[in-house]
Structures are given as C-alpha cells and as structure tokens.
Coordinates of C-alpha atoms and ligand atoms in Angstrom, one line a residue:
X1 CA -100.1 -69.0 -33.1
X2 CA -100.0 -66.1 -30.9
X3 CA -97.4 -63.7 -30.9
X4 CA -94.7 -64.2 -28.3
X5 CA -93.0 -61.3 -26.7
X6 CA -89.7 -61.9 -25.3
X7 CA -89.8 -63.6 -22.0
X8 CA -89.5 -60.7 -19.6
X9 CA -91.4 -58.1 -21.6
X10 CA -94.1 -56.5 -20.1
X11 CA -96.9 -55.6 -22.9
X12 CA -98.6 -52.9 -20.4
X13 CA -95.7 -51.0 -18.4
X14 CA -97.2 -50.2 -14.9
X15 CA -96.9 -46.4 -15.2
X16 CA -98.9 -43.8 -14.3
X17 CA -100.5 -43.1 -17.9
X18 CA -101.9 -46.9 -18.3
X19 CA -103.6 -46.0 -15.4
X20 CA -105.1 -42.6 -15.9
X21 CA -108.8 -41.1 -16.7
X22 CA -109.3 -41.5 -20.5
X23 CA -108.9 -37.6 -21.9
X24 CA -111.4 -36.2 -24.0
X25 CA -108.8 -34.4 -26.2
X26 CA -107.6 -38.1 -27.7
X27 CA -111.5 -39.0 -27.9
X28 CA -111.8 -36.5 -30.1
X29 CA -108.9 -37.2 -32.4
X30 CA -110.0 -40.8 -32.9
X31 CA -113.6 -39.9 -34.0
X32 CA -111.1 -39.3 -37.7
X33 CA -111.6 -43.2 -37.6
X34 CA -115.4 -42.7 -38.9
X35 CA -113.8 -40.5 -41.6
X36 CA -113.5 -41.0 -45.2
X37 CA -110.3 -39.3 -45.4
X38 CA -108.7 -41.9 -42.6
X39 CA -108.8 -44.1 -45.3
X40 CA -105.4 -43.0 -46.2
X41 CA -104.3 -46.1 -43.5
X42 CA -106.1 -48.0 -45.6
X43 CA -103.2 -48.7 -47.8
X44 CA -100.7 -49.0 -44.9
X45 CA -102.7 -51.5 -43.8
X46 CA -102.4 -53.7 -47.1
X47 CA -99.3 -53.2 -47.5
X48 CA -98.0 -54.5 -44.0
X49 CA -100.1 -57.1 -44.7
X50 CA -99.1 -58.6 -47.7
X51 CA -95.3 -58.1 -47.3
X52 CA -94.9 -59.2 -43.5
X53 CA -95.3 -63.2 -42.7
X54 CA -96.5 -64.2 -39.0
X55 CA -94.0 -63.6 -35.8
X56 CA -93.8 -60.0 -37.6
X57 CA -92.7 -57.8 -34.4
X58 CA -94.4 -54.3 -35.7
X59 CA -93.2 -50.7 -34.1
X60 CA -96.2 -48.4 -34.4
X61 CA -94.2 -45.8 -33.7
X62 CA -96.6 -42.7 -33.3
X63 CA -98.8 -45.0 -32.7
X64 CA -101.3 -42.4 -31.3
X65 CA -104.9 -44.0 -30.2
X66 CA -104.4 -47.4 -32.1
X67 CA -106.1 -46.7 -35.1
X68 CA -103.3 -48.6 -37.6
X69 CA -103.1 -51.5 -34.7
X70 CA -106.6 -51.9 -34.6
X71 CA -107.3 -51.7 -38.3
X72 CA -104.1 -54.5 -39.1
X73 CA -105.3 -56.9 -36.1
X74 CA -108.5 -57.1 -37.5
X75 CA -107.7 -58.9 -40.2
X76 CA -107.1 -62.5 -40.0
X77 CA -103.5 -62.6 -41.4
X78 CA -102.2 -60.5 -38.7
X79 CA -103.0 -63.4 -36.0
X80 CA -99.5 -64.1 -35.2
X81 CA -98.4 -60.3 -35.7
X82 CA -97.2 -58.2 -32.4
X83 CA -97.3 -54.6 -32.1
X84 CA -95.8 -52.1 -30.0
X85 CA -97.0 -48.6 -30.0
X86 CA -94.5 -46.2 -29.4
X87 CA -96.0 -42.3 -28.7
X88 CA -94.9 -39.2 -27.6
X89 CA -98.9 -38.9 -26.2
X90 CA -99.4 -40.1 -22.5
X91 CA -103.7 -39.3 -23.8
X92 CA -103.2 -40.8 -26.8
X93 CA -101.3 -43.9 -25.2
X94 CA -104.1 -44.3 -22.6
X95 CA -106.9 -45.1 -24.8
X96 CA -104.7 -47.0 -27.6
X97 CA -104.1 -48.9 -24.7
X98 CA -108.1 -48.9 -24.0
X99 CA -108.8 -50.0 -27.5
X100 CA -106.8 -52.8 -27.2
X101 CA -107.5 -53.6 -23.5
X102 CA -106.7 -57.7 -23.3
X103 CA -105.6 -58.1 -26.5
X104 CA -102.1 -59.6 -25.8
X105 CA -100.3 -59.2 -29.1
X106 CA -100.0 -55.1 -28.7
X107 CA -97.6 -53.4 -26.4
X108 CA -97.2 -49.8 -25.3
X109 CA -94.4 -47.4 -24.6
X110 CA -94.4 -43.9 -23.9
X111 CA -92.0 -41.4 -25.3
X112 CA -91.4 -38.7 -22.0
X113 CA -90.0 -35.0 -22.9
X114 CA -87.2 -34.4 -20.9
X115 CA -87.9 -30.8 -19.6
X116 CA -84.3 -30.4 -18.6
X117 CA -82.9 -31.2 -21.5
X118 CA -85.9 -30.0 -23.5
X119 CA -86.3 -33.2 -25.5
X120 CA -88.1 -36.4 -26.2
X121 CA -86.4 -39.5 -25.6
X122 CA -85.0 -41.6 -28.0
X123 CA -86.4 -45.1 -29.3
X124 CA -83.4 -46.4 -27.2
X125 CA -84.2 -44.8 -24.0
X126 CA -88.1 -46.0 -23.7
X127 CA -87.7 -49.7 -25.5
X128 CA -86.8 -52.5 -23.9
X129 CA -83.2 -54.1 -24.1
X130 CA -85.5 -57.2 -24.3
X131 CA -86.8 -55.7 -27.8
X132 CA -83.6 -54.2 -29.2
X133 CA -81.9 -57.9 -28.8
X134 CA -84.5 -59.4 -31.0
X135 CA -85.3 -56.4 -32.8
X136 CA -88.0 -55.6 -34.8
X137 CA -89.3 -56.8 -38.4
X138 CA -90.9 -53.8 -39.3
X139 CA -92.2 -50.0 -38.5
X140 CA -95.0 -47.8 -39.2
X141 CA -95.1 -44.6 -39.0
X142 CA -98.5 -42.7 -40.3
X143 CA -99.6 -39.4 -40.5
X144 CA -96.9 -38.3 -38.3
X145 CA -93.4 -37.9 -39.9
X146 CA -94.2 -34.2 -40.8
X147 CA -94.1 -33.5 -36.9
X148 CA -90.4 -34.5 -36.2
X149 CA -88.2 -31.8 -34.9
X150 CA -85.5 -34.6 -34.5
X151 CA -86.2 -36.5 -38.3
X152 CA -82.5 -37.4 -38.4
X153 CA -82.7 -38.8 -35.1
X154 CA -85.9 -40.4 -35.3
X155 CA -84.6 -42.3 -38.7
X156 CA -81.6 -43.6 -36.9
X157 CA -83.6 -44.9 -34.0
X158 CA -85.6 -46.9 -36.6
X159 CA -82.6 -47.9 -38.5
X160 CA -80.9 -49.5 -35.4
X161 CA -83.9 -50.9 -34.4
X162 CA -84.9 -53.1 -37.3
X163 CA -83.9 -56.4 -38.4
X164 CA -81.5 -56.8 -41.5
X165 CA -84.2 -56.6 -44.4
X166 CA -86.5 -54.9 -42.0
X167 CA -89.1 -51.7 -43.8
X168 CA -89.9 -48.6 -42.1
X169 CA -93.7 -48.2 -44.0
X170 CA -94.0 -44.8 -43.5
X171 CA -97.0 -42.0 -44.8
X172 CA -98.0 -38.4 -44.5
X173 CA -100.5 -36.5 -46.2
X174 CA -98.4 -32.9 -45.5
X175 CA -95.6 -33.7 -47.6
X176 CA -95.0 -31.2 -50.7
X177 CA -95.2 -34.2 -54.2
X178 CA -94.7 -33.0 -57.7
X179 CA -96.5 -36.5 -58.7
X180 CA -99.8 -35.4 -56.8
X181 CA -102.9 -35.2 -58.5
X182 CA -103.7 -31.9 -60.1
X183 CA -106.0 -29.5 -58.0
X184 CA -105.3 -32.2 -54.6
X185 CA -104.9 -30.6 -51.0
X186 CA -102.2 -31.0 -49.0
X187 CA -104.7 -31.4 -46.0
X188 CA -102.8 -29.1 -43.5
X189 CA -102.3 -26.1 -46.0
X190 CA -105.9 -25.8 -46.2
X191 CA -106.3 -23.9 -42.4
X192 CA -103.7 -21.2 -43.8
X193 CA -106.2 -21.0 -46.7
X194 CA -108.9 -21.0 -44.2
X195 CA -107.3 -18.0 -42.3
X196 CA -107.2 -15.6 -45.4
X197 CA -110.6 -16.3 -46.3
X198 CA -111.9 -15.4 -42.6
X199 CA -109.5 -12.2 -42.8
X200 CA -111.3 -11.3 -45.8
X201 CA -114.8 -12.3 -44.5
X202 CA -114.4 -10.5 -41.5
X203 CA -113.0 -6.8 -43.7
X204 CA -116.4 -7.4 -45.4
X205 CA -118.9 -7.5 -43.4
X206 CA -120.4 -5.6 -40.3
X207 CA -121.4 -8.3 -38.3
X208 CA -117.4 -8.7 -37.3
X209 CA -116.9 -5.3 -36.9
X210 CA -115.7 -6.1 -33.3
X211 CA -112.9 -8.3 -34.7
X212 CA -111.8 -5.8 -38.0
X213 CA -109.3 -4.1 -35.8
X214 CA -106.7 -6.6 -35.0
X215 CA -106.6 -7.0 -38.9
X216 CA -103.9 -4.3 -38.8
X217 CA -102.0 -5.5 -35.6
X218 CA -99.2 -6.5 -37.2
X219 CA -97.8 -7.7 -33.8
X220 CA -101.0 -9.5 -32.7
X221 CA -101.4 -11.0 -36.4
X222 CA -97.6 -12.0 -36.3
X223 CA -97.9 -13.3 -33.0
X224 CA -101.1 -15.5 -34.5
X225 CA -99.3 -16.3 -37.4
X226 CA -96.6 -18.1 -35.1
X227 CA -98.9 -19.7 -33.0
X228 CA -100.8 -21.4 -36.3
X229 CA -97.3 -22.7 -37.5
X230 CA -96.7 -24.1 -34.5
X231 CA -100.2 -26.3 -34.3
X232 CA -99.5 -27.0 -38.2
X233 CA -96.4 -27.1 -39.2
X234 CA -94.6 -25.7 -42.4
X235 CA -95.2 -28.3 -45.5
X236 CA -91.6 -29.8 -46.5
X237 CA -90.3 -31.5 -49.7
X238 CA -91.1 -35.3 -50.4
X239 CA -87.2 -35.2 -50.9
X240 CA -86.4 -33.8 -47.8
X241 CA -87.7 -37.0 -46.6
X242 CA -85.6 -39.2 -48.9
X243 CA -82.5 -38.0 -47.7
X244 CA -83.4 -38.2 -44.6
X245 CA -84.2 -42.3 -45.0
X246 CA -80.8 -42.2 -47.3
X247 CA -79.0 -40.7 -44.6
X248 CA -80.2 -42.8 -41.8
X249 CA -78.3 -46.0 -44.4
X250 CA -82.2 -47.1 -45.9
X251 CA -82.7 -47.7 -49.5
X252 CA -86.1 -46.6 -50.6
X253 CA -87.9 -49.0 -52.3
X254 CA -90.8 -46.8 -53.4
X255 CA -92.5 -43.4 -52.9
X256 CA -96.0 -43.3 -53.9
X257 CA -98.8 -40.5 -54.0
X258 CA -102.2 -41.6 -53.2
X259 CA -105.3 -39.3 -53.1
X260 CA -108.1 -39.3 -51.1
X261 CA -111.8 -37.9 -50.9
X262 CA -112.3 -35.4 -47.5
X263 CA -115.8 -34.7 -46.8
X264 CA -115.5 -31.0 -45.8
X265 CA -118.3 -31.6 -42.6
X266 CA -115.5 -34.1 -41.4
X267 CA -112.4 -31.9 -42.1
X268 CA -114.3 -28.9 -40.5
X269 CA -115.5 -31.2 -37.5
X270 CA -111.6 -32.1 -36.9
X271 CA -110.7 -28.8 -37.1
X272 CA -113.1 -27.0 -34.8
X273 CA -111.3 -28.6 -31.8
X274 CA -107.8 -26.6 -32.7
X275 CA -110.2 -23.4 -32.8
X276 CA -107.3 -21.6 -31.2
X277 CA -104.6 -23.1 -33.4
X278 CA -106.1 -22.1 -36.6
X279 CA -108.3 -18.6 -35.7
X280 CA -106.4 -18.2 -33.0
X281 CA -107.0 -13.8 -33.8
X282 CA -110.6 -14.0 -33.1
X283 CA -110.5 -13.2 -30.0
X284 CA -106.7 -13.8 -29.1
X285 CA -105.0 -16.8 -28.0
X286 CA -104.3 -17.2 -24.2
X287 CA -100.6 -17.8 -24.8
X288 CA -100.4 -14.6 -26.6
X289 CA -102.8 -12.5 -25.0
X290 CA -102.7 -14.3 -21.3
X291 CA -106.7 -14.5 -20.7
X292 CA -108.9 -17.4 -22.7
X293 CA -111.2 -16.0 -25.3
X294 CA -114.9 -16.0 -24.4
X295 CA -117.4 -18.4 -25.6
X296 CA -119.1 -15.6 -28.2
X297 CA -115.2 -15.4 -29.5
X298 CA -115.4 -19.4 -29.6
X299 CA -118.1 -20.0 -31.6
X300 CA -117.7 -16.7 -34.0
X301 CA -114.3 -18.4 -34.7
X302 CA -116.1 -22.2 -35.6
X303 CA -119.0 -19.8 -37.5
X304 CA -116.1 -18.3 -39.5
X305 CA -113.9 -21.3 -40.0
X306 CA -117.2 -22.8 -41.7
X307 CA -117.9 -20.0 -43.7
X308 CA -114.2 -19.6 -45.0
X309 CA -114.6 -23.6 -45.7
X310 CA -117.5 -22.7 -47.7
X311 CA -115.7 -20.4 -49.4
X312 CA -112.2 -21.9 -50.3
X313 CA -114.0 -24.9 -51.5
X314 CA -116.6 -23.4 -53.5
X315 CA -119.4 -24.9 -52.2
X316 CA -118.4 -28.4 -52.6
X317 CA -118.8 -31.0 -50.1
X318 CA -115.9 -32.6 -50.6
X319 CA -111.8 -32.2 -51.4
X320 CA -109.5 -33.9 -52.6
X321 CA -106.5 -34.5 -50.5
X322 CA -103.1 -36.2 -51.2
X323 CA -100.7 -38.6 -49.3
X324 CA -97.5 -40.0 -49.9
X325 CA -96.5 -43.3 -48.8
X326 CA -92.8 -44.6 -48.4
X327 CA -91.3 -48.2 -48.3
X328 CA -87.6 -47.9 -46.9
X329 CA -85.6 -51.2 -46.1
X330 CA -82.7 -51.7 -44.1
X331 CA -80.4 -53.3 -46.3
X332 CA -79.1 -56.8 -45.3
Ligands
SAM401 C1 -101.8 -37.2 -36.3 S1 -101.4 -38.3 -35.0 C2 -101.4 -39.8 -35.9 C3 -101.6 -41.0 -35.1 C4 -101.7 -42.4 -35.8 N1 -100.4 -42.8 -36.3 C5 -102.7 -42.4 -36.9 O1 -102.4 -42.4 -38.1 O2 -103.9 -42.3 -36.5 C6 -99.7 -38.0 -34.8 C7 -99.1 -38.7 -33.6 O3 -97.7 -38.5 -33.6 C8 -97.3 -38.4 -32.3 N2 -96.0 -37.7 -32.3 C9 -95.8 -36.4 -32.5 N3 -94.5 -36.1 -32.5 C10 -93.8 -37.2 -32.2 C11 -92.4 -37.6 -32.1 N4 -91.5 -36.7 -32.2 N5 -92.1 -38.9 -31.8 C12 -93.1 -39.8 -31.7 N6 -94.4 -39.5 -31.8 C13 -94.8 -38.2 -32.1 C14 -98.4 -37.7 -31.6 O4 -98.4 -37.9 -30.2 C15 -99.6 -38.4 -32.3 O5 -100.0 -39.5 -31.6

C-alpha cells in the first residue's frame, strides 16, 4: 500500500524553487551517482531497509539531489515507505524534486538562511505541524553531518522529531576513526594533500614560473588557506560525534567504519568543479582578490590538480577511502 501523508500535507510546497530552471552546479554533483565511491550509500540503503517495516515516514534530511531516496525506493521493500527530503540547497532541492517528479511517496522542504539572523532554520521552522504530530520513524543523514555549524542543534531537531524507538542512520566519510583501515583516505583531506603537492610542482618547474611568486605571499597563501577550509571543512573526531548523539538524549547502537574503492579519474572529475575551493592561489580567488581568474589560470589549476593527484597517489588509479556509519535510537 502506498504511503499516506497526513491529510493536509502537501508533498511539493508551491514555492518558488520547485518551480525554478534546473542548475547545472547540482547536475554536476549528482554525476557522484555513476561513482564507485557513492557506494558508500550503499550500506545506508540496506540497513534502512532491513530494520524499517512499511508506513516507515523517512527524513532525508540533507537530502541533496535524491540520490539515497532514489536508491531506497527502488527496491521493492520500500513500496509503502514515505520520504521527505529536507535541504539547505534550493539547486539541490529542484532536481531531487526532478528525479522524483510524480512519484508520490517523496516530499520536499527547504531549509532558508535567515540573512538577518544569519542562520538556517530549524527542522521545526520548515516541517509541517502535520509531520511533527505524527512524527517520523526514522532519519538519514549521509555524507553531510561533517558540514553542521549548528550539530547540537541539528541533533535536537532530529531527536524531537522522531518517534519513541525512532534511528537517526547517519554516515560521513570525513570523520577522523581510529578503527579505519590502515593506509584509507579520509576523502576530503586528500585536496589539502593535493595543495602541497601542486605548491611543490609549481617551485619545480619553469613552466609555472608565472605562478612561483605568490608561493611566498604569506597573506595571499593565508587568505587561500581560509578559503580551502571553508569549501572543505576541518576533519573532526568520530567522538565528537558521539557526544553529540549522547547529548541530543540518543543511545548509539553502533559505529562502524567501512572502506571504499575511489577511482582517482572520478575523485578528480568531482573535484575539478571546486577548482577555486581547492587551488584557489593559481590565479587568486575572486572573493580574495575581487576579479575571476582567467580561463589559462582555470585550466593550469585542473592540469595541476591532476598532476598533484598523480603524484600523492603514486600512480595508482585508485584509493582507498573510509566512512563511518552511525545507528542512534531514540530511546522509548
Ligand atoms: C555532500 S551533499 C550529500 C547529499 C546526499 N545526502 C548524498 O549523500 O548524496 C551534502 C548536502 O548537505 C546539505 N547541507 C549542508 N549543510 C546543511 C545543514 N546545515 N542542514 C541541512 N543540510 C545541509 C547540502 O545542501 C547538500 O545537499
């Protein structure tokens, strides 16, 4: 049996985003579907799967483009499953929202920043009263938790959001484990990586003379610096995450490191759109230096990204990467 919102819920809000021009920025991030790494939802998937019954009501929170949603309603256990995608992403939203176009069982809701206040909204202010009566059996939340400014916050939204018995399934790959493989990436610390070997590839050789003499800018490096950190985020502590799920009044049932196969083409295609975010120095950011770089900068900044991929990899064509996957319940 189909899933059955609550009688007044609207599935599609009729806001401005739903109706939009698809952008190509969220194209882009949902060609990681074709991506061996992307298995990492892989797992998610199974594990919703065999621990929810049907009626589950599902919070995609981060929801993004829909991969998850579309990956779990593809299989035939999740017929009588609902899901409502939750993101902070009007882009994103807008062609989640076109990957599921008239399939009734998902539901969408945008998370606005408040400029004023300069914050996102909470789970409270963009859900439904409709929603919070019945509330929801379960939460996902991948490959997102490591961008929270508001992790306290977030938890509690999730925490008074669920049912009694309710579990947040919840995954990152750029989450500091001790019981990671040996040798495995965290995926993110790889473009920090990636920055010192271009640094060095540029000192060496003559055909990046031109860009040798910011090298010793500490300002313009620093400034660079800041900007990288900001597009990829400082790598916490799996128990900085624990606390957090403690705190919010969830008992953890189980923390689990997984690792994963990256094909180094795919990592570097993914990648080469945050050119700015990651060599961001070649050839100066426009938030730092106030003018765009040129399209030479652009693609010496891809042609060194690859060959500092070459490098830090040794050759190979692959990495391996890590994830760590959480099951916290709400206690009864
Ligand atoms: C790397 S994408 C992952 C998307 C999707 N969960 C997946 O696995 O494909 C991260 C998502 O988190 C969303 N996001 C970032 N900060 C957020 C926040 N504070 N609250 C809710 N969503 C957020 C972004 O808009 C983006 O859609």
């Amino acid at each position: 049996m189909n899933f059955k919102w609550p009688s007044d819920f609207k599935p599609v809000p009729e806001e401005g985003w739903a109706a939009a021009q698809l952008e190509e920025l969220a194209r882009k991030y949902d060609t990681v579907e074709e991506h061996g790494w992307y298995d990492n939802l892989n797992p998610s998937v199974e594990e919703i799967i065999s621990n929810q019954g049907q009626q589950t009501l599902l919070l995609d929170y981060s929801g993004g483009t829909g991969i998850l949603t579309r990956r779990l309603l593809a299989r035939p256990e999740s017929e009588g499953f609902g899901v409502l995608i939750v993101d902070s992403s009007p882009k994103f939203l807008r062609l989640a929202l076109e990957k599921s176009k008239g399939d009734g069982r998902v539901g969408y809701r945008l998370i606005r920043y408040l400029k004023e206040e300069k914050r996102l909204q909470s789970l409270r202010e963009v859900v439904d009263e409709s929603i919070w009566e019945r509330g929801v059996d379960a939460i996902a939340s991948t490959n997102a938790i490591h961008l929270y400014y508001e992790l306290d916050g977030t938890m509690k939204g999730w925490f008074d959001i669920l049912r009694p018995g309710g579990v947040a399934y919840v995954q990152s790959g750029n989450i500091r484990n001790p019981e990671a493989e040996e040798g495995a990436w965290i995926i993110d610390e790889t473009v920090e990586h990636i920055h010192r070997a271009a640094m060095d590839i540029v000192r060496e050789s003559d055909e990046f003379s031109e860009y040798q003499k910011v090298l010793s800018d500490k300002d313009y490096m620093g400034a660079h610096d800041s900007l990288r950190s900001k597009y990829f985020l400082p790598v916490r502590h799996v128990n900085h995450y624990q606390t957090a799920f403690e705190a919010a009044g969830f008992r953890l049932k189980s923390s689990v490191v997984r690792t994963f196969d990256a094909l180094v083409t795919d990592w570097y295609d993914f990648l080469a759109v945050y050119h700015e975010g990651v060599l961001g120095w070649v050839g100066g950011a426009t938030k730092i230096t106030g003018a765009p770089a040129t399209e030479t900068d652009i693609v010496i900044r891809k042609k060194l990204m690859r060959m500092a991929m070459e490098r830090i990899f040794d050759g190979k064509s692959s990495f391996r990467a890590s994830w760590t996957y959480f099951q916290c319940e709400k206690p009864s």
